[in-house]
Coordinates of C-alpha atoms in Angstrom, one line a residue:
M298 CA 78.7 148.0 -43.7
L299 CA 81.1 150.0 -44.3
F300 CA 85.1 150.0 -45.9
K301 CA 86.7 153.2 -45.6
G302 CA 89.6 153.2 -48.1
V303 CA 91.7 155.8 -49.5
G304 CA 88.8 159.0 -50.0
Y305 CA 86.2 156.8 -50.7
V306 CA 83.5 154.9 -49.2
K307 CA 82.3 151.5 -50.9
I308 CA 79.6 149.5 -49.5
M309 CA 79.4 145.7 -48.7
K310 CA 77.4 142.8 -48.2
T311 CA 76.5 142.2 -45.4
E312 CA 77.0 138.5 -43.3
Q313 CA 72.6 138.1 -44.0
E314 CA 73.0 139.4 -47.8
W315 CA 76.9 136.5 -48.4
M316 CA 74.5 133.6 -46.6
D317 CA 72.1 134.4 -48.9
E318 CA 73.7 134.6 -51.9
L319 CA 75.6 130.7 -51.2
E320 CA 72.3 128.9 -50.3
T321 CA 70.7 130.3 -53.4
E322 CA 73.1 128.8 -55.1
V323 CA 73.6 125.8 -53.1
K324 CA 69.6 125.2 -53.4
E325 CA 70.0 125.8 -57.1
R326 CA 72.6 123.7 -57.5
T327 CA 71.3 120.2 -56.1
A328 CA 67.4 120.6 -58.1
K329 CA 70.5 120.9 -60.8
K330 CA 72.3 117.6 -60.1
D331 CA 68.8 116.7 -58.9
L332 CA 67.3 117.0 -62.6
C333 CA 70.3 115.2 -63.8
Q334 CA 69.8 112.7 -62.1
M335 CA 66.7 112.3 -62.7
F336 CA 67.2 112.3 -65.9
D337 CA 70.1 110.0 -66.4
V338 CA 72.8 113.2 -67.4
E339 CA 76.4 112.9 -66.8
W340 CA 77.7 115.6 -64.2
S341 CA 79.6 118.1 -65.7
E342 CA 80.6 121.1 -64.3
S343 CA 80.5 122.7 -67.6
L344 CA 76.3 123.1 -66.9
R345 CA 77.1 124.9 -63.6
G346 CA 76.3 128.1 -66.2
F347 CA 72.3 127.3 -67.0
S348 CA 69.3 127.6 -64.9
V349 CA 67.2 124.5 -64.8
G350 CA 64.6 125.8 -67.0
Q351 CA 67.8 126.0 -69.9
L352 CA 68.7 122.6 -68.5
R353 CA 65.2 121.0 -68.6
E354 CA 65.0 122.4 -71.9
Q355 CA 67.5 120.8 -73.5
I356 CA 67.9 117.1 -71.2
G357 CA 64.5 117.6 -73.6
L358 CA 65.8 118.2 -76.6
R359 CA 69.3 115.7 -76.4
G360 CA 68.0 113.0 -74.6
V361 CA 66.1 112.6 -78.4
I362 CA 69.9 112.2 -79.6
A363 CA 70.7 111.0 -77.3
K364 CA 68.0 107.6 -77.5
K365 CA 68.5 107.8 -80.9
Y366 CA 72.9 106.6 -80.8
G367 CA 71.4 104.4 -77.7
Q368 CA 74.0 106.5 -75.5
R369 CA 74.0 108.7 -72.6
L370 CA 73.7 112.2 -71.6
R371 CA 76.7 114.7 -71.0
G372 CA 77.4 117.9 -69.0
E373 CA 80.3 118.4 -70.9
H374 CA 78.1 117.7 -74.5
F375 CA 75.5 120.6 -73.7
N376 CA 77.6 123.4 -74.6
K377 CA 77.7 122.1 -77.9
T378 CA 74.6 122.6 -80.9
P379 CA 72.5 119.7 -81.0
E380 CA 74.0 119.4 -84.7
E381 CA 77.4 119.1 -83.7
Y382 CA 76.0 117.2 -80.4
E383 CA 74.4 115.0 -82.8
R384 CA 77.7 114.4 -84.7
C385 CA 79.4 113.8 -82.5
L386 CA 77.9 110.9 -80.3
A387 CA 77.2 109.5 -84.4
N388 CA 81.3 109.6 -83.4
I389 CA 81.1 107.8 -80.2
A390 CA 78.6 105.7 -82.3
V391 CA 80.9 104.8 -84.7
R392 CA 83.4 103.8 -82.7
T393 CA 81.4 101.2 -79.8
M394 CA 79.1 100.2 -82.8
T395 CA 75.4 100.6 -80.1
I396 CA 73.3 102.1 -82.3
P397 CA 70.1 99.4 -81.5
G398 CA 69.2 97.3 -84.9
R399 CA 72.5 99.2 -86.3
Y400 CA 75.5 97.1 -87.7
S401 CA 78.6 98.6 -89.2
L402 CA 80.5 96.5 -92.7
K403 CA 82.4 94.9 -90.5
H404 CA 79.9 93.2 -88.4
A405 CA 76.7 93.4 -89.9
S406 CA 79.3 90.9 -93.4
R407 CA 79.9 88.3 -90.2
I408 CA 75.9 88.3 -89.3
V409 CA 74.5 87.6 -93.3
G410 CA 77.3 85.5 -94.1
V411 CA 79.2 87.3 -96.3
P412 CA 82.7 88.5 -97.3
V413 CA 83.5 92.5 -96.1
D414 CA 84.3 93.1 -100.1
Y415 CA 81.9 92.2 -100.9
L416 CA 78.9 93.3 -99.0
N417 CA 81.0 97.1 -99.6
Q418 CA 81.2 96.6 -103.9
M419 CA 77.2 95.8 -103.2
R420 CA 77.1 98.5 -100.9
L421 CA 78.8 101.2 -103.6
K422 CA 77.0 100.0 -107.2
G423 CA 72.6 100.4 -104.9
I424 CA 72.6 96.6 -104.6
V425 CA 72.3 97.5 -100.6
S426 CA 70.8 99.8 -98.8
C427 CA 73.0 101.8 -95.8
K428 CA 72.4 104.3 -93.6
S429 CA 75.5 107.2 -93.8
I430 CA 76.1 109.0 -90.4
G431 CA 79.6 111.3 -91.4
R432 CA 81.6 108.6 -93.0
A433 CA 80.5 105.5 -91.2
N434 CA 77.8 103.1 -92.5
F435 CA 75.3 101.3 -90.5
F436 CA 73.7 98.2 -92.6
S437 CA 69.1 97.1 -90.7
V438 CA 70.8 93.4 -90.9
E439 CA 66.5 92.4 -91.6
T440 CA 66.2 94.7 -94.8
L441 CA 69.8 93.2 -95.8
K442 CA 68.8 89.9 -95.9
E443 CA 66.2 90.9 -97.7
E444 CA 67.8 92.7 -100.7
L445 CA 70.8 89.9 -100.7
K446 CA 68.3 87.0 -101.7
G447 CA 67.0 90.1 -104.3
P448 CA 68.0 89.4 -108.5
A449 CA 70.7 92.5 -108.6
A450 CA 72.1 90.1 -105.5
Q451 CA 71.9 87.1 -106.5
Q452 CA 73.4 88.7 -110.6
F453 CA 76.5 89.5 -108.1
F454 CA 77.3 86.5 -106.4
A455 CA 77.1 84.8 -109.7
A456 CA 79.1 86.6 -111.1
R457 CA 82.3 85.9 -108.7
R458 CA 80.8 82.4 -108.3
Y459 CA 80.0 83.4 -105.3
E460 CA 77.4 80.9 -103.5
Y461 CA 74.9 83.2 -100.9
Q462 CA 73.9 80.7 -98.2
P463 CA 71.0 83.1 -96.3

């Protein structure tokens, strides 16, 4: 189809070419949405820029990180680097307390029956161990119970005249 403008001739796409282009775009988008549904990824319009192959690769990279924090993959996080993504999920996990087997200072203190202040002081002195992600500390309750039975913890409790009941 020819279009005559002012002093030049511009060749436009035919109707069939437009339909073919639209059809391939729809097929690709459907394939992406199917892929997201298969791997339980929350769809976002920001995923439109990825090809199906890139999307599959990104799901593989980020799926490991998301599983680590017990989170669902979200499409809007795909434009972040894996490091930024991990930091973002750690912040979400801190707010929602969703790291499997790991508890915040407050929750861990309730579970083991030690006041929050004492547990925090023991963490600062290195009597009990925890994993730090950003500004948050996560305690493994099983490890914490073992450490609270140790001589350093017993000495700490004795100095404060606190009777710890495991």
